[in-house]
Tab-separated table of C-alpha atoms (C1' of nucleotides) in Angstrom:
chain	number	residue	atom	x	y	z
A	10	UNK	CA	107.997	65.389	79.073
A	11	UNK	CA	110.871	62.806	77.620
A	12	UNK	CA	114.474	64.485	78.678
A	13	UNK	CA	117.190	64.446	76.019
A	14	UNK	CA	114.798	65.512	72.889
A	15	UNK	CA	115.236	69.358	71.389
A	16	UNK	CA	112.132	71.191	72.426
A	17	UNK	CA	110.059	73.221	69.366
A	18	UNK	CA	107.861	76.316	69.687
A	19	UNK	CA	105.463	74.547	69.681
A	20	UNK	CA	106.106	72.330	72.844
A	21	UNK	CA	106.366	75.343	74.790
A	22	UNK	CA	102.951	76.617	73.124
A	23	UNK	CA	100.886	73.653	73.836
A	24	UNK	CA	102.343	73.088	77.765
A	25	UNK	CA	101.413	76.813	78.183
A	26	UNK	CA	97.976	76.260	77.116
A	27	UNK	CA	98.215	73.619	79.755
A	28	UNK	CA	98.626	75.652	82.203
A	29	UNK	CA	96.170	78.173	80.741
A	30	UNK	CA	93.524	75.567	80.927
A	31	UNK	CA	94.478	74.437	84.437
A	32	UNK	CA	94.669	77.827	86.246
A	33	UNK	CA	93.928	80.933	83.980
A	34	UNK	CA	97.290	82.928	82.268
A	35	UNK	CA	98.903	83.616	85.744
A	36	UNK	CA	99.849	80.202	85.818
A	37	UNK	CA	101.667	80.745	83.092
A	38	UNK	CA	105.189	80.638	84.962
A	39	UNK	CA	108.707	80.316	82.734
A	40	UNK	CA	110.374	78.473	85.714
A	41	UNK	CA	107.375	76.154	86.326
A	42	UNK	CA	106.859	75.150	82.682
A	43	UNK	CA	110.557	74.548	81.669
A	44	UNK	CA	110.654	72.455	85.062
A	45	UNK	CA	108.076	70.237	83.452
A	46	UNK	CA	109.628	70.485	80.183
A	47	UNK	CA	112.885	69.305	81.204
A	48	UNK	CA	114.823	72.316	80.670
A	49	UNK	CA	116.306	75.273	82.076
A	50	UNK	CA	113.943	78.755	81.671
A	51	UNK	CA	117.362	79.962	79.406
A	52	UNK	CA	115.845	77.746	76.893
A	53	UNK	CA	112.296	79.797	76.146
A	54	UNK	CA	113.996	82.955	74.952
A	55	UNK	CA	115.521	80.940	71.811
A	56	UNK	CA	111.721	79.527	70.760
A	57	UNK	CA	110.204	82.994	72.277
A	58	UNK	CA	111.364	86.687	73.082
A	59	UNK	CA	109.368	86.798	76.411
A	60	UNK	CA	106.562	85.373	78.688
A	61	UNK	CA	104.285	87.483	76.714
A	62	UNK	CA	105.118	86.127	73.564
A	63	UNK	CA	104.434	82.614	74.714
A	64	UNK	CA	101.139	83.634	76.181
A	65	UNK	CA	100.184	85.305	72.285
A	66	UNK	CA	101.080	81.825	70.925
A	67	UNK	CA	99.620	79.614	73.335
A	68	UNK	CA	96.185	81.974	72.884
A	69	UNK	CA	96.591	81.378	69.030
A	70	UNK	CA	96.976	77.981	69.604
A	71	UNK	CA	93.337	78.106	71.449
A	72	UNK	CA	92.102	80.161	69.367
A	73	UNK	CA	92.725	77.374	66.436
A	74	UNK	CA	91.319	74.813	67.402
A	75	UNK	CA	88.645	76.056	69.709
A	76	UNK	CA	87.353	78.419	67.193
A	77	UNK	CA	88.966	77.890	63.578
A	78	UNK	CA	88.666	74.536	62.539
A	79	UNK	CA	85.373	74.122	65.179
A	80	UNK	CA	83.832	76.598	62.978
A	81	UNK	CA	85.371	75.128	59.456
A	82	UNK	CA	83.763	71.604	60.522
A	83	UNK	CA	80.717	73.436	61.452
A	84	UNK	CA	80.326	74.743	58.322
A	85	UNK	CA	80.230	71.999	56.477
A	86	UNK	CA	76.523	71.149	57.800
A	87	UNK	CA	73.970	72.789	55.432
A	88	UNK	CA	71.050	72.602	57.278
A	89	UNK	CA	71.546	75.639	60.271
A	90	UNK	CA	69.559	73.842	62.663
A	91	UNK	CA	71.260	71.118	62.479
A	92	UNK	CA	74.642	73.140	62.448
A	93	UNK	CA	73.459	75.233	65.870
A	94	UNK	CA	72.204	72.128	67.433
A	95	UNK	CA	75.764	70.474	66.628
A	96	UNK	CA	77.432	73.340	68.082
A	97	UNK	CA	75.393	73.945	71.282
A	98	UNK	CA	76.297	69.980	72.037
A	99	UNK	CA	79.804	71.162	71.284
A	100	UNK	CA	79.974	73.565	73.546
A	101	UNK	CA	77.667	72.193	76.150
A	102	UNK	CA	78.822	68.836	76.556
A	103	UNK	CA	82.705	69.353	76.564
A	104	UNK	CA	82.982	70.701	80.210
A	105	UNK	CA	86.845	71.873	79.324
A	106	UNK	CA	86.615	74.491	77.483
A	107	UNK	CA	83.489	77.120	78.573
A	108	UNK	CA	85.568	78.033	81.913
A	109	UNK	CA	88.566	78.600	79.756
A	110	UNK	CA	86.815	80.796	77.265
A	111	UNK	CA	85.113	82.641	80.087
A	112	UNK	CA	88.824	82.906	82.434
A	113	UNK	CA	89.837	84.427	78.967
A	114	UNK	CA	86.923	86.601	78.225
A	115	UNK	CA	86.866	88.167	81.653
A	116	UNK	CA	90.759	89.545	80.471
A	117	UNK	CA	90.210	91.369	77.897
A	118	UNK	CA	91.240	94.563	79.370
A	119	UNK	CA	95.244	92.671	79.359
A	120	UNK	CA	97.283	93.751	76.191
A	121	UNK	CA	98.217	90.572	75.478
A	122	UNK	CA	95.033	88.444	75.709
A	123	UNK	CA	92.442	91.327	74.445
A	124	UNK	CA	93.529	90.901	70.819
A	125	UNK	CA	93.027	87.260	70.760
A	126	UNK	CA	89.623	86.832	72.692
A	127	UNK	CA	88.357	89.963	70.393
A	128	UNK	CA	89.144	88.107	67.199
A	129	UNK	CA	87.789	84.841	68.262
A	130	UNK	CA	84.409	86.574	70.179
A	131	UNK	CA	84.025	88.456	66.373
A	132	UNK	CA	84.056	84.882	64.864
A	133	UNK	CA	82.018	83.167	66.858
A	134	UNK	CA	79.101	85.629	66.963
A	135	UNK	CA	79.636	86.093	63.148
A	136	UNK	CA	79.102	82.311	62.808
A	137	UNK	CA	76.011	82.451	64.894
A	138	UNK	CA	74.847	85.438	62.968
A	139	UNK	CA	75.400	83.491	59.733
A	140	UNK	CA	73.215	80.178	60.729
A	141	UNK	CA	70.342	82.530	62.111
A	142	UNK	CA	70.455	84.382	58.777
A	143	UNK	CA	70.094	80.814	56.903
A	144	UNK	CA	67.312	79.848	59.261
A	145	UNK	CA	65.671	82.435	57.869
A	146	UNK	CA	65.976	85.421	60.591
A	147	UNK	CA	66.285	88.576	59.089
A	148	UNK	CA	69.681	91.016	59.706
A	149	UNK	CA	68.304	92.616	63.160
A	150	UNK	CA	66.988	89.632	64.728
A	151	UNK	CA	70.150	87.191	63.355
A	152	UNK	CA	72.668	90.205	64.489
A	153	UNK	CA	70.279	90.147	68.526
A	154	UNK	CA	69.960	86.305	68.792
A	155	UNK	CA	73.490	85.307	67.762
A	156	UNK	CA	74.943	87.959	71.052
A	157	UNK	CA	72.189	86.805	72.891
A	158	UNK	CA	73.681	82.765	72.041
A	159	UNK	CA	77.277	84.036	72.615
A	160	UNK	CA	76.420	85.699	76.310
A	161	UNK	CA	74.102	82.883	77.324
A	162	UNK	CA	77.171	80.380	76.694
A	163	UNK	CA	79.863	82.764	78.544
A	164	UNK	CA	77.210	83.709	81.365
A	165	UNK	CA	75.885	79.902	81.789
A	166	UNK	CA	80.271	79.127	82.442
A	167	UNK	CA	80.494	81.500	84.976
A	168	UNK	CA	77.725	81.105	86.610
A	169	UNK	CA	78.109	77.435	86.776
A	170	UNK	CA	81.792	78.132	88.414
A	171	UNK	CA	80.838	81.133	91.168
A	172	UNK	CA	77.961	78.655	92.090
A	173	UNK	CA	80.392	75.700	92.423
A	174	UNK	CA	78.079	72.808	93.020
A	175	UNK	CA	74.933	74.116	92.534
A	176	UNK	CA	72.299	71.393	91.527
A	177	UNK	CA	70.948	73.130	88.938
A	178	UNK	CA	74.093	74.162	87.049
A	179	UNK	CA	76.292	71.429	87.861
A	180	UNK	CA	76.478	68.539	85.572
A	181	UNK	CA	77.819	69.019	82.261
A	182	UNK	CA	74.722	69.977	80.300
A	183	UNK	CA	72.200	70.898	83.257
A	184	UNK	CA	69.106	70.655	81.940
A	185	UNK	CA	67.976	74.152	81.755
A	186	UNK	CA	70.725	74.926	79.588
A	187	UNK	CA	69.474	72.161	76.901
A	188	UNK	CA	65.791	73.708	77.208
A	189	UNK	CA	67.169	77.435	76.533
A	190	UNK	CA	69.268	76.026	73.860
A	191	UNK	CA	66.691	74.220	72.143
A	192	UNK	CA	64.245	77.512	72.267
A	193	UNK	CA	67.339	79.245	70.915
A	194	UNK	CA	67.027	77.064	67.550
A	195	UNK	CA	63.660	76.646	67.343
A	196	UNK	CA	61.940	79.736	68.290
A	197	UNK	CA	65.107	82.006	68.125
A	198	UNK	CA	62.655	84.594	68.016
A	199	UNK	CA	61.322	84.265	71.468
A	200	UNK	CA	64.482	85.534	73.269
A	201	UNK	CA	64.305	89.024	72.104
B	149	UNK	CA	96.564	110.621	98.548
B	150	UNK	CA	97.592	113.373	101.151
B	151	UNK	CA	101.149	112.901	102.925
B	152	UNK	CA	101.307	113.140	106.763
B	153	UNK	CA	98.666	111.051	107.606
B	154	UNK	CA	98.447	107.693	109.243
B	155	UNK	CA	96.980	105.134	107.297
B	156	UNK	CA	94.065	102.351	107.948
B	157	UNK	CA	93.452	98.750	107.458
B	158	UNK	CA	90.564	100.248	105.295
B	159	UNK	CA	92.405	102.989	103.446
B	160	UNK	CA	94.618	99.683	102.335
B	161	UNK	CA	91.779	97.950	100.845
B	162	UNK	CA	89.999	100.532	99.417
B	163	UNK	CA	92.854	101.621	97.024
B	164	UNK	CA	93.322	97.411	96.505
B	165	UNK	CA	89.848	98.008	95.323
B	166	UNK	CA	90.646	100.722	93.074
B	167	UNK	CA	93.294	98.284	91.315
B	168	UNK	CA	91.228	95.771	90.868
B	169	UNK	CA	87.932	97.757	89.332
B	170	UNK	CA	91.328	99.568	87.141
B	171	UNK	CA	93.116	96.202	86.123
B	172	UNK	CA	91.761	92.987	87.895
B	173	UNK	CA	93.380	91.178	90.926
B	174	UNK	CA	96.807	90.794	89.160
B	175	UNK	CA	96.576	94.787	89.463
B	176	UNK	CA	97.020	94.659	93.428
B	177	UNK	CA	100.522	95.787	93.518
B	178	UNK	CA	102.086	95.953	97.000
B	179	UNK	CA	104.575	99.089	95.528
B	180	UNK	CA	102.279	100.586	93.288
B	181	UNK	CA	99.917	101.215	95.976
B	182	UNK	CA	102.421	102.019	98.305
B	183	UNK	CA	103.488	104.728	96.190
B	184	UNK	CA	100.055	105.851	95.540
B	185	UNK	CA	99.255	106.138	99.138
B	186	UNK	CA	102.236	107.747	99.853
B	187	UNK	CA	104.228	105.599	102.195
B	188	UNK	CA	106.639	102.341	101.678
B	189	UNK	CA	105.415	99.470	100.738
B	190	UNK	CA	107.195	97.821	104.286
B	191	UNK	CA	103.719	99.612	105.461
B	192	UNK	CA	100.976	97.567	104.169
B	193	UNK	CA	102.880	94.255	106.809
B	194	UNK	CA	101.617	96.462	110.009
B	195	UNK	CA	98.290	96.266	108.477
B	196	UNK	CA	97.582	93.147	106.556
B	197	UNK	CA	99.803	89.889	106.796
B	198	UNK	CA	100.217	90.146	103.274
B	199	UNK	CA	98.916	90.785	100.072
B	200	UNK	CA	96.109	87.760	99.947
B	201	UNK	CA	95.178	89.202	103.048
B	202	UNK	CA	94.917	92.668	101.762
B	203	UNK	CA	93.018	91.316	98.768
B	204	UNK	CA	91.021	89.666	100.740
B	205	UNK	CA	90.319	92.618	102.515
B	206	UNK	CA	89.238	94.720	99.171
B	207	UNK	CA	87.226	91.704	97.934
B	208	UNK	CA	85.250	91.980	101.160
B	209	UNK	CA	84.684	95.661	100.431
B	210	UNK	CA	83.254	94.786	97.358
B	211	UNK	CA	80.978	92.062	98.752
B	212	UNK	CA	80.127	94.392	101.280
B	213	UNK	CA	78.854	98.060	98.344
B	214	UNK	CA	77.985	95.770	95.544
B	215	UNK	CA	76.183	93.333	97.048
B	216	UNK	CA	74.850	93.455	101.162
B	217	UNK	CA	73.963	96.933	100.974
B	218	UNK	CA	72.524	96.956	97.756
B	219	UNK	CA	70.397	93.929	98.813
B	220	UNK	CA	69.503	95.258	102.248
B	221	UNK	CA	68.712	98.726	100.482
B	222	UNK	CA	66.099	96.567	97.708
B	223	UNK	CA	64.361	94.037	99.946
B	224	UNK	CA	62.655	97.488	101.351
B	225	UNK	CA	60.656	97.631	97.759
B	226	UNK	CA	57.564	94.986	98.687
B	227	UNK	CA	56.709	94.496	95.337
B	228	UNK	CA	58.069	91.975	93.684
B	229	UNK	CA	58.170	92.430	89.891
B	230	UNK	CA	59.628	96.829	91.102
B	231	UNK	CA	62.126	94.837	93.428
B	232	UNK	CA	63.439	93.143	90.544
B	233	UNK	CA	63.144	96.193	88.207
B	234	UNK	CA	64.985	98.394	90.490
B	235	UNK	CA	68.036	96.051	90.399
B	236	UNK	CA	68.467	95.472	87.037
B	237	UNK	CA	68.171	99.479	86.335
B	238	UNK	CA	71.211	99.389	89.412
B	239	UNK	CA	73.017	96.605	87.572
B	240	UNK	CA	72.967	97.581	84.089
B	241	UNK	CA	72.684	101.639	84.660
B	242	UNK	CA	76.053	101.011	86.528
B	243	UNK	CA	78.653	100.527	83.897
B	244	UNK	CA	81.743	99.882	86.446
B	245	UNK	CA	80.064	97.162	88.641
B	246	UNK	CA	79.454	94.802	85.403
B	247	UNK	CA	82.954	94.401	84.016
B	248	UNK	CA	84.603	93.781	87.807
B	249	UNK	CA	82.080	91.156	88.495
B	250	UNK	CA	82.700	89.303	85.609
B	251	UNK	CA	86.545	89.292	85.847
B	252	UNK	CA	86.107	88.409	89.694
B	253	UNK	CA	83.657	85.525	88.805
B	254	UNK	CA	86.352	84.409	86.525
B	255	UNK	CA	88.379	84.117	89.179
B	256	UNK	CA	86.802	81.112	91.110
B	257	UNK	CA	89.481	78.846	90.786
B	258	UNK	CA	91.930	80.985	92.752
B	259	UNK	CA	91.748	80.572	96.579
B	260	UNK	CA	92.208	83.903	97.593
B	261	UNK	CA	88.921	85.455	95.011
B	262	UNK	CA	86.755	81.971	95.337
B	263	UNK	CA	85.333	81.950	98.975
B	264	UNK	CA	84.269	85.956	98.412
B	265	UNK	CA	83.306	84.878	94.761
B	266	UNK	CA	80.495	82.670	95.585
B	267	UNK	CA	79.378	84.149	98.933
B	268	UNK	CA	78.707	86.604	96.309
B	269	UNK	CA	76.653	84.572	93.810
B	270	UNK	CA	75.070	82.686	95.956
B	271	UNK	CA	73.767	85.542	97.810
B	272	UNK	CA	72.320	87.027	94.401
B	273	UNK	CA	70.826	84.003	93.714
B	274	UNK	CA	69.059	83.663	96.691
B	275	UNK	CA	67.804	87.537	96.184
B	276	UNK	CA	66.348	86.410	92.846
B	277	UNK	CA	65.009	83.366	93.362
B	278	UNK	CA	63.105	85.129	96.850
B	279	UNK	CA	61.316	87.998	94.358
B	280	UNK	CA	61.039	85.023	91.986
B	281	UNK	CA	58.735	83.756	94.386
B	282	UNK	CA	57.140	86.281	95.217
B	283	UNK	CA	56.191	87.255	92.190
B	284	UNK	CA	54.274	83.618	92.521
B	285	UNK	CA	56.538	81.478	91.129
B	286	UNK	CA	56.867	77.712	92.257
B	287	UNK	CA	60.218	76.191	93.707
B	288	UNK	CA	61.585	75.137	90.583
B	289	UNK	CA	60.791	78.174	88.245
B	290	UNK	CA	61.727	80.754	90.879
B	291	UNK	CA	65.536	78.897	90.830
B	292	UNK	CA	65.441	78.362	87.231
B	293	UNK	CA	64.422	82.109	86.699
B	294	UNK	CA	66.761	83.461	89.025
B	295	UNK	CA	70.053	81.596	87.960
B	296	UNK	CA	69.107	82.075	84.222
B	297	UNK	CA	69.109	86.084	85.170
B	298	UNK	CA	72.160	85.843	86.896
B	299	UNK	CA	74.207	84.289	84.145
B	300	UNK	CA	72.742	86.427	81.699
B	301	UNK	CA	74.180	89.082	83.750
B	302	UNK	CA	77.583	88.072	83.780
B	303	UNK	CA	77.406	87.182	80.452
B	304	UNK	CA	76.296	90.291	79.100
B	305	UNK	CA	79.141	92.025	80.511
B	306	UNK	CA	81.519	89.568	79.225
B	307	UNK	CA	80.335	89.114	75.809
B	308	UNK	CA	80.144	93.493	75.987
B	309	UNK	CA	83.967	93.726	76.437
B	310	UNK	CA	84.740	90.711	74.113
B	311	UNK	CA	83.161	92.627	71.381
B	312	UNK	CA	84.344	95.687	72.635
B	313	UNK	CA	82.709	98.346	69.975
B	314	UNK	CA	79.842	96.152	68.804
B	315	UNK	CA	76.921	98.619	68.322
B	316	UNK	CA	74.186	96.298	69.825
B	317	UNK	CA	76.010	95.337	72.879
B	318	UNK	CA	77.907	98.427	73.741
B	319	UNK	CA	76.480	101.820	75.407
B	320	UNK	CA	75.702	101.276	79.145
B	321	UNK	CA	72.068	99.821	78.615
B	322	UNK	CA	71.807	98.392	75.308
B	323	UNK	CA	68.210	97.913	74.081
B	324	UNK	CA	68.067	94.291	73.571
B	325	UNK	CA	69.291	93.729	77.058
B	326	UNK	CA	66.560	95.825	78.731
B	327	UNK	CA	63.783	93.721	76.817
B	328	UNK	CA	65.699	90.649	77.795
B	329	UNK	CA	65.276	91.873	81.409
B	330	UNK	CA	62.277	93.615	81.061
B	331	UNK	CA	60.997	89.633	79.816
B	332	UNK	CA	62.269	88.375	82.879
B	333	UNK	CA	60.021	90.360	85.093
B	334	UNK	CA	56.681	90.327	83.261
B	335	UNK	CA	56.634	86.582	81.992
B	336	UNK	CA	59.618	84.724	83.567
B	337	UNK	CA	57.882	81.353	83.008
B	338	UNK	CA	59.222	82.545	79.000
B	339	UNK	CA	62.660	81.659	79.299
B	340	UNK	CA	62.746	78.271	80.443
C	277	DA	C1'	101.005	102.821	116.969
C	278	DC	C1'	102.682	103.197	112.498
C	279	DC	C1'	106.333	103.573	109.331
C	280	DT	C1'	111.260	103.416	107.167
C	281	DG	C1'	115.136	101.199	105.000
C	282	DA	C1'	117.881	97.535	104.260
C	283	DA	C1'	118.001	92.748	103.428
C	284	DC	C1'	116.348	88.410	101.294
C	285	DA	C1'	113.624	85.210	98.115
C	286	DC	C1'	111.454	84.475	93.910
C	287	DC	C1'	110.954	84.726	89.140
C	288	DG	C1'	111.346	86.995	84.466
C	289	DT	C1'	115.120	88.327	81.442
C	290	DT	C1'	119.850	88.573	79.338
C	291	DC	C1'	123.885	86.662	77.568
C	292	DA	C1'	128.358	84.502	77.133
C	293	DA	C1'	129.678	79.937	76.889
C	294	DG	C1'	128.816	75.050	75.960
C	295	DT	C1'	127.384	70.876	72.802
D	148	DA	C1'	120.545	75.007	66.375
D	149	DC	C1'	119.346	74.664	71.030
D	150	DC	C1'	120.463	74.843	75.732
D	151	DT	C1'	123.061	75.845	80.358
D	152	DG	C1'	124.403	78.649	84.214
D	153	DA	C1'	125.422	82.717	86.152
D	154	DA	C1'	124.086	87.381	86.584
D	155	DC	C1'	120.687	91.170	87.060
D	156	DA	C1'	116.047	93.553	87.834
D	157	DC	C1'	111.727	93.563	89.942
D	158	DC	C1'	108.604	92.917	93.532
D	159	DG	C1'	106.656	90.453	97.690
D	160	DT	C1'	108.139	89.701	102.435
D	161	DT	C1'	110.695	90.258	106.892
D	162	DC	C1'	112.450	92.807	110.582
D	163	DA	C1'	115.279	95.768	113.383
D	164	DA	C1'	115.276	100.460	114.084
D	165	DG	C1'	113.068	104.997	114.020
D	166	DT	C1'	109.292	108.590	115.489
DNA sequence: ACCTGAACACCGTTCAAGT
DNA sequence: ACCTGAACACCGTTCAAGT
């Protein structure tokens, strides 16, 4: 970070979700981020009133722009194939965020970070649920195939990290992943 | 805990593995457990260098219930496909086993949970993909198979407490999980 | 052999004072 | 308006001293 410029929230936001990314909310550490935001740790309690505060807003911040505006650009594809296709490649081929979403998922029990990874789990299955529906699943099926989509995608994550460098989930988009995928939009029906 | 007794290296790690099934690693407080087992916390340093090693210790424990034992205790079924039934009845009856596996196996990046971590998974993996195989399997469907049921094991439990009071997922063995499972024994070749 | 109690280090938090 | 710097609380760690 440049010295000698005011910080806003939002500086402190984003280099917390920095950390987030890099090594899960514990590394969320006052001292360690205003060391690498030029600052004393004084200086978060004017943006924030606590650590916890800055976790809730660096979570929001995640939860924009891995989940909002995904989801709003998502949405503008009609055809739901296409639109599940587009986000399985989303999700699948940007290796950054799955271990983040499934650091955060396995936390929901925390006060600060259950909120947050509730609202955005509700969204994304309720997209899901919505683009089986308009492939023409009916409520039951649409409702078991879009959980079935969310857990694959968490599971696959964390599997893929406990069996470090595994040959068959290594990579970023190991080919069995594509293949259950790909059933999962053209035979969603098969999975349950 | 009862007063007036000398404590263990085990007694330690068993109420660090309390904590963590209660409230993750973060959880393993050196005073809190200290006051729980009814001595001061300058205690635990005769026992344990300190409190990686005492987590450590509990993480062990955990490898050792959840995962030797129970594998020593199935590989006595000969039967492949009531091998494989029997543990996903274990892992799925079980509601407390689910949710600390997941947070644990969210937990690879840290280098006190990520040796024990995937000793762990690979260790379940290998169970799998063995009854895979001899269920008649070839090489590459038995390791397909049995990573594909592994991560939809994790996942479940993650997606579960994401959506914490979603009807289909919650309950300790929600339908569309055992006919997931139930899938994976009689016609494994299905999901990949 | 196992534990206490006091000390220290580290980091989150507060706040009066600075620019 | 935004930050510093010193102070305090909390908790992990050490260690001499106790039983």
């Amino acid at each position: 970070m440049s010295p000698d410029k005011k910080l806003s929230p939002d500086d402190w936001a984003r280099a917390a979700l920095d950390a987030v990314a890099a090594g899960g909310v514990e590394a969320v550490s006052v001292e360690g981020l205003a060391r690498s935001l030029c600052v004393t740790k004084g200086s978060l309690y004017w943006h924030y009133a606590d650590r916890s505060a800055l976790i809730t807003a660096a979570l929001e911040l995640w939860e924009r722009i891995g989940t909002i505006e995904i989801i709003e650009r998502l949405d503008a594809i009609e055809d739901p194939a296409a639109r599940l296709r587009a986000l399985f490649e989303l999700s699948i081929g940007d290796a950054r965020n799955g271990p983040v979403d499934s650091a955060l998922a396995a936390r929901v029990d925390d006060p600060v970070v259950g909120p947050v990874v509730e609202r955005v789990a509700r969204r994304r299955v309720e997209f899901l649920e919505r683009a089986y529906r308009d492939l023409g699943l009916g409520p039951a099926a649409a409702a078991a195939s879009a959980r079935i989509a969310y857990s694959t995608y968490l599971g696959h994550f964390q599997a893929a990290q406990a069996l470090r460098d595994d040959p068959l989930l290594g990579g970023p988009a190991p080919r069995y992943m594509r293949r259950l995928l790909h059933a999962m939009v053209e035979s969603p029906r098969s999975a349950h």
